[in-house]
PDB file of C-alpha atoms in Angstrom:
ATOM      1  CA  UNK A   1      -5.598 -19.687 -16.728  1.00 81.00           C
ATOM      2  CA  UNK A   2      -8.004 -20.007 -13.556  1.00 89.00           C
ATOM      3  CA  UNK A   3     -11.285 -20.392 -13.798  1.00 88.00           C
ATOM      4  CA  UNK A   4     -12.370 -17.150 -11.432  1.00 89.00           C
ATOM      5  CA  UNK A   5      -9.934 -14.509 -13.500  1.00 94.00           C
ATOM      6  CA  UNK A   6     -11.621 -15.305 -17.141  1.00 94.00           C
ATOM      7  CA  UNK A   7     -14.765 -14.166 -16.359  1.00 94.00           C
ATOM      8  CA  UNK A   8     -14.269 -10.133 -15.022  1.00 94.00           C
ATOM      9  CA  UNK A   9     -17.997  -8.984 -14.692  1.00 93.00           C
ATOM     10  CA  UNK A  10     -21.430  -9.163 -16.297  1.00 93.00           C
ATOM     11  CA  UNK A  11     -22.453  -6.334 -18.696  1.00 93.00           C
ATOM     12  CA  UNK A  12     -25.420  -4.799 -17.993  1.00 92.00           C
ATOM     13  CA  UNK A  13     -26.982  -2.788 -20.185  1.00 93.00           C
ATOM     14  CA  UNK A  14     -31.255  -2.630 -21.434  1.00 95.00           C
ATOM     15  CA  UNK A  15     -29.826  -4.591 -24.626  1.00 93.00           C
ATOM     16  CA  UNK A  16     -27.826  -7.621 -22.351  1.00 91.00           C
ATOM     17  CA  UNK A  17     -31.362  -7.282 -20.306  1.00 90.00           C
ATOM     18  CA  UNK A  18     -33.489  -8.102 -23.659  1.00 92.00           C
ATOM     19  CA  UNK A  19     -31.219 -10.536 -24.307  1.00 89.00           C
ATOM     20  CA  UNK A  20     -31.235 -12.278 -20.953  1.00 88.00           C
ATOM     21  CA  UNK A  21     -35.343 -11.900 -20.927  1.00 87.00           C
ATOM     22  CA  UNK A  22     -35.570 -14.602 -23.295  1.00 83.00           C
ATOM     23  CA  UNK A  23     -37.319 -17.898 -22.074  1.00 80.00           C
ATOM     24  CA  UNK A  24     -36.507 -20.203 -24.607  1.00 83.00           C
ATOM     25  CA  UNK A  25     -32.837 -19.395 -25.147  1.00 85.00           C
ATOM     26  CA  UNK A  26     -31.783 -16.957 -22.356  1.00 90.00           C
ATOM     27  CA  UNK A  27     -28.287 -14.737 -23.463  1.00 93.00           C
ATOM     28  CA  UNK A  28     -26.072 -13.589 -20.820  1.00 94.00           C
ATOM     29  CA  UNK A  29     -23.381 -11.319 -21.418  1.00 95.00           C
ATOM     30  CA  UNK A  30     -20.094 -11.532 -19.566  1.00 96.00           C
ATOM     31  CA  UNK A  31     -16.498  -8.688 -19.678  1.00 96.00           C
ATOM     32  CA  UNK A  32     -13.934 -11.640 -20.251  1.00 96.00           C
ATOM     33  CA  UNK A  33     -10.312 -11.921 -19.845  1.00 96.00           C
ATOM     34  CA  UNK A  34      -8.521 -10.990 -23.057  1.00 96.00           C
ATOM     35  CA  UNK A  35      -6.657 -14.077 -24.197  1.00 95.00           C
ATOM     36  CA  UNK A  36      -9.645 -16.646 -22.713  1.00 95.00           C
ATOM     37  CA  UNK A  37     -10.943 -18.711 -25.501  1.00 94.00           C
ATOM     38  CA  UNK A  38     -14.533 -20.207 -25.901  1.00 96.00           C
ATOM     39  CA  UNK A  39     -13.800 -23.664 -24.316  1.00 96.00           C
ATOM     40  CA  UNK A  40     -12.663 -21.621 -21.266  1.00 96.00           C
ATOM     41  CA  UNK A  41     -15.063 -19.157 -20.689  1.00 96.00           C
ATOM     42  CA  UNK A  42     -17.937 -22.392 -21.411  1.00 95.00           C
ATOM     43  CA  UNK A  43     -15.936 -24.030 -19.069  1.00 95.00           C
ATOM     44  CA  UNK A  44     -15.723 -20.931 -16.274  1.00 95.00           C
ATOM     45  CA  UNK A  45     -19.454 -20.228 -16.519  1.00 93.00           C
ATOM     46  CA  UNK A  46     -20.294 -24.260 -15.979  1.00 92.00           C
ATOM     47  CA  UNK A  47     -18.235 -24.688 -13.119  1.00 92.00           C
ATOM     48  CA  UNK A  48     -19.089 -21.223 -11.398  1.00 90.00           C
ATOM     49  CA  UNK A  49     -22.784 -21.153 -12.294  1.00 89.00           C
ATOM     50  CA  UNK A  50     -23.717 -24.560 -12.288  1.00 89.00           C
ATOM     51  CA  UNK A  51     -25.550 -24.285 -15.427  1.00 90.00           C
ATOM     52  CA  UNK A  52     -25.337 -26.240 -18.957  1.00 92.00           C
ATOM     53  CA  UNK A  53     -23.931 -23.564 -21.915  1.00 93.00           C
ATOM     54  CA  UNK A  54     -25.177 -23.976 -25.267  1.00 94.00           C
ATOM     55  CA  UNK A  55     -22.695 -21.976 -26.720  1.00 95.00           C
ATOM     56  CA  UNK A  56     -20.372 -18.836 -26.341  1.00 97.00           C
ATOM     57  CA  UNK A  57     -19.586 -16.105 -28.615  1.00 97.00           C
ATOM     58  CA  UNK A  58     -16.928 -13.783 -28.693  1.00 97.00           C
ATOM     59  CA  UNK A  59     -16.711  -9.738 -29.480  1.00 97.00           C
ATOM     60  CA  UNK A  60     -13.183  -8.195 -29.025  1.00 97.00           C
ATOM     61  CA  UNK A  61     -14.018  -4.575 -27.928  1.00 96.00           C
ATOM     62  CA  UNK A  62     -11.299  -2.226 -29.578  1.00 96.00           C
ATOM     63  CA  UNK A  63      -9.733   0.754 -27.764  1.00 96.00           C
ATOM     64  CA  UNK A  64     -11.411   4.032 -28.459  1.00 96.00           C
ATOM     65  CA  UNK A  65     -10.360   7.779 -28.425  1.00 96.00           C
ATOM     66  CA  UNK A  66     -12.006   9.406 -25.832  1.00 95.00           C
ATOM     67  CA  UNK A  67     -11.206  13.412 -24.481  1.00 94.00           C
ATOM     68  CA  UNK A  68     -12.154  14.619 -20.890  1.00 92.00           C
ATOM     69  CA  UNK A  69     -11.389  18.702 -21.260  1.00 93.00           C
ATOM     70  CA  UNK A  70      -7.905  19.674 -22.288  1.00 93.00           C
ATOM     71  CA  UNK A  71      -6.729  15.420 -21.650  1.00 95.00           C
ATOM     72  CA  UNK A  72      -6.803  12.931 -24.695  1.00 95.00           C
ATOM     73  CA  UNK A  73      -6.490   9.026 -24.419  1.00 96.00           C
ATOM     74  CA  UNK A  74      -8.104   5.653 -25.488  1.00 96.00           C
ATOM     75  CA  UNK A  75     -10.321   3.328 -23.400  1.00 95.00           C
ATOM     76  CA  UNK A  76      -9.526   0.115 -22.859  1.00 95.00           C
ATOM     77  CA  UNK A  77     -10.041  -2.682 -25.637  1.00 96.00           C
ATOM     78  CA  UNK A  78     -12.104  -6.097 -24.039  1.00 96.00           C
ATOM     79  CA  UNK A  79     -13.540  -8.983 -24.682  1.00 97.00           C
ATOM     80  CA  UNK A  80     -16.828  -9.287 -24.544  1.00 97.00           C
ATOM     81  CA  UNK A  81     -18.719 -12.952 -24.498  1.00 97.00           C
ATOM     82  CA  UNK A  82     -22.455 -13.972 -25.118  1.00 96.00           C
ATOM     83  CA  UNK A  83     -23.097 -16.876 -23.497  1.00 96.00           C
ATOM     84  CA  UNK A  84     -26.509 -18.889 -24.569  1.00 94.00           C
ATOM     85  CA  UNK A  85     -27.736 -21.373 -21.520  1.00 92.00           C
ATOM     86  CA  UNK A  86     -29.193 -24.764 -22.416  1.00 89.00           C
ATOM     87  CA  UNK A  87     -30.606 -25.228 -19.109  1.00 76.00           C
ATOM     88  CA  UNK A  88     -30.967 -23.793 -16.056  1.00 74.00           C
ATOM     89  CA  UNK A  89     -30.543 -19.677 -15.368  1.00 77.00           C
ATOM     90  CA  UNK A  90     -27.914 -17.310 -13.988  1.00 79.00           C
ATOM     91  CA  UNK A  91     -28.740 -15.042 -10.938  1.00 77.00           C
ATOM     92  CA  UNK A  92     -25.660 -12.349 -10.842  1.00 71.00           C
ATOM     93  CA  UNK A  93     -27.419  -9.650 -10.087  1.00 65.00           C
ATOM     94  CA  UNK A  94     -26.626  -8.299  -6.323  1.00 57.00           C
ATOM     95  CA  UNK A  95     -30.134  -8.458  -4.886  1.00 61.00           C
ATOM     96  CA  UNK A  96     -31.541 -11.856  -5.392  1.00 59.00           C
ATOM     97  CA  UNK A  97     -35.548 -12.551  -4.247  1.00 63.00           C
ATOM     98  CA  UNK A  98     -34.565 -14.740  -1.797  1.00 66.00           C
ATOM     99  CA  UNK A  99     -31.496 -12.577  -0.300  1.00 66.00           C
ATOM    100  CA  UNK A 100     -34.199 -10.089  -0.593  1.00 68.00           C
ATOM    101  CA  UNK A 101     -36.951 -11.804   1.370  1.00 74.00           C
ATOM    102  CA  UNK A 102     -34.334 -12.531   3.774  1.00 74.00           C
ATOM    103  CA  UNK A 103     -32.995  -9.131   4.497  1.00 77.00           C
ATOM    104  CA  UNK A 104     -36.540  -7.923   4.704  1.00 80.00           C
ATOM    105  CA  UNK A 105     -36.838 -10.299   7.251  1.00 83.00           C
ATOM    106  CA  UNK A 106     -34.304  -8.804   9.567  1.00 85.00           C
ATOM    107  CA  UNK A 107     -35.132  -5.558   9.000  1.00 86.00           C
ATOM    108  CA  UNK A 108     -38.574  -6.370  10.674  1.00 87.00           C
ATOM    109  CA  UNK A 109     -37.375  -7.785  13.748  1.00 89.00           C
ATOM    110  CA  UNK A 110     -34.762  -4.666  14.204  1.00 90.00           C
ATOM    111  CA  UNK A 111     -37.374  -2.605  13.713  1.00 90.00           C
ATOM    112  CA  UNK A 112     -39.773  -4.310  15.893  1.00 91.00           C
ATOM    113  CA  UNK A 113     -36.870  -4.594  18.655  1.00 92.00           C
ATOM    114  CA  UNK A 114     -36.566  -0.961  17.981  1.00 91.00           C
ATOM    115  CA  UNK A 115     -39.601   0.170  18.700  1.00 91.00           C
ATOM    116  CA  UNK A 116     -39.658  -1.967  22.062  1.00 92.00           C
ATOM    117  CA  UNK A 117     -36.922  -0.033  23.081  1.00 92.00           C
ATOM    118  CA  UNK A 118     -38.685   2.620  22.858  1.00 90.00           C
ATOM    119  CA  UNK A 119     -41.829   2.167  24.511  1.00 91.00           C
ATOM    120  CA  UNK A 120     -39.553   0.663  27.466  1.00 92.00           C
ATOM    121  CA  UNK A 121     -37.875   3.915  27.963  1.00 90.00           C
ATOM    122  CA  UNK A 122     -40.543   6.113  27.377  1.00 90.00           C
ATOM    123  CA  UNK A 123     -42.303   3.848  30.144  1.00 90.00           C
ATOM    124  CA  UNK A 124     -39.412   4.083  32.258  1.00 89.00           C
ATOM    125  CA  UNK A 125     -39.204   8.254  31.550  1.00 88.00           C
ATOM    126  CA  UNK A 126     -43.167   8.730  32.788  1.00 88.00           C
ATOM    127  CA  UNK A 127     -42.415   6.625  36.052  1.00 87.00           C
ATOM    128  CA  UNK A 128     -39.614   8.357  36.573  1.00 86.00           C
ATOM    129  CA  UNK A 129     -41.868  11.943  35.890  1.00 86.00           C
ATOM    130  CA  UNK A 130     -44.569  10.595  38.161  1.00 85.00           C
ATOM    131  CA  UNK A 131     -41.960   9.679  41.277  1.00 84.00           C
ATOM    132  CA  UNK A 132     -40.468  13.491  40.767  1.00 80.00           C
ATOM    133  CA  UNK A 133     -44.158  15.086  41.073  1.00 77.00           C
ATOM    134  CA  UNK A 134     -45.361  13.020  44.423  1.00 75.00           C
ATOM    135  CA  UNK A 135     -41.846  13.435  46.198  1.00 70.00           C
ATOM    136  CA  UNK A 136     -41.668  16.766  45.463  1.00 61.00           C
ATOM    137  CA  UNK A 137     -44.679  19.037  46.024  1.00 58.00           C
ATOM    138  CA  UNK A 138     -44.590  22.516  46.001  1.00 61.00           C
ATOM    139  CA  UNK A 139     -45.059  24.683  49.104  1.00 62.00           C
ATOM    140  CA  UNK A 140     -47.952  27.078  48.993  1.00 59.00           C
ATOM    141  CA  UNK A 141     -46.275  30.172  50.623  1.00 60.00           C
ATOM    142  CA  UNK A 142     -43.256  30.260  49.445  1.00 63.00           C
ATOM    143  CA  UNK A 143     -42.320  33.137  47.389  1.00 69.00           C
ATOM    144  CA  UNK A 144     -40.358  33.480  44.049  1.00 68.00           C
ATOM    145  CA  UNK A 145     -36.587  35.105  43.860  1.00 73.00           C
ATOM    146  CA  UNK A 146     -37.010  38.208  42.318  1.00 77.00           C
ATOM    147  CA  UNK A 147     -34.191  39.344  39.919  1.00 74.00           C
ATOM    148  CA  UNK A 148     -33.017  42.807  39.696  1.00 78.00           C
ATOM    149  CA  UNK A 149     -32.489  43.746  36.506  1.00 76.00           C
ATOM    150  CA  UNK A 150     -29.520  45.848  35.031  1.00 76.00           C
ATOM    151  CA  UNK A 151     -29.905  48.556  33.230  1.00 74.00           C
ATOM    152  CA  UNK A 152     -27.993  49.081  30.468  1.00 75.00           C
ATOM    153  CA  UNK A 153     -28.037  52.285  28.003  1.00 72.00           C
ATOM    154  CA  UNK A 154     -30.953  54.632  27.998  1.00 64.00           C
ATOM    155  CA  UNK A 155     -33.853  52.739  30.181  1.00 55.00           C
TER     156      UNK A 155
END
């Protein structure tokens, strides 16, 4: 079986998050293929993780009855593994503190690119006002258009 389809995701839950709080022993919790064995999934979490694993235990997950309105069926049954680190720690979470710090990063700079956008065009948009006032003054006896204005039912 290959390494990347034994291991299918983490479990995260507040329990798997007590467990994986621990300092001395930290306990991660991994969805596992159904038919992987302890030496593989010790062997999968080594090689993708680059940690050392103390040891690996194993829940099989049976199928339940579940009912959504008028529709009966089962869930799916799964293995579940608890795998103990020796050394080292596991980051699988999306948002790491350093993918973090770096996306943070960029957001700054767009934002500070942004905003000199902005203050370009708006500088841009005043000239542009100021030109359009000198070029065009207005004439002092000219008069306004005067609109005749319909009538329309009992004014």
């Amino acid at each position: 079986m290959e390494l990347t389809r034994i291991i299918k995701s983490p479990i995260l839950t507040e329990k798997t998050d007590r467990l994986r709080a621990n300092e001395k022993n930290p306990v991660f919790v991994f969805k596992v293929d159904y038919a992987a064995n302890k030496f593989q999934i010790k062997e999968a979490v080594e090689t993708i993780f680059q940690v050392k694993v103390a040891s690996v235990n194993t829940i099989k997950v049976d199928k339940k009855p579940k009912k959504v309105g008028r529709f009966q069926g089962f869930t799916t049954r799964y293995k579940k593994a608890l795998v103990t680190l020796s050394e080292g720690t596991l980051n699988y979470l999306p948002e790491s503190n350093e993918a973090a710090k770096v996306i943070s990063e960029e957001e700054k700079t767009k934002k500070e690119e942004k905003a000199k956008r902005a203050s370009d065009v708006e500088a841009k948009v005043a000239k542009k006002l100021a030109a359009k006032k000198v070029s065009a003054p207005k004439q002092a006896g000219a008069k306004a258009k005067t609109v005749q204005r319909r009538k329309v039912g009992g004014e």
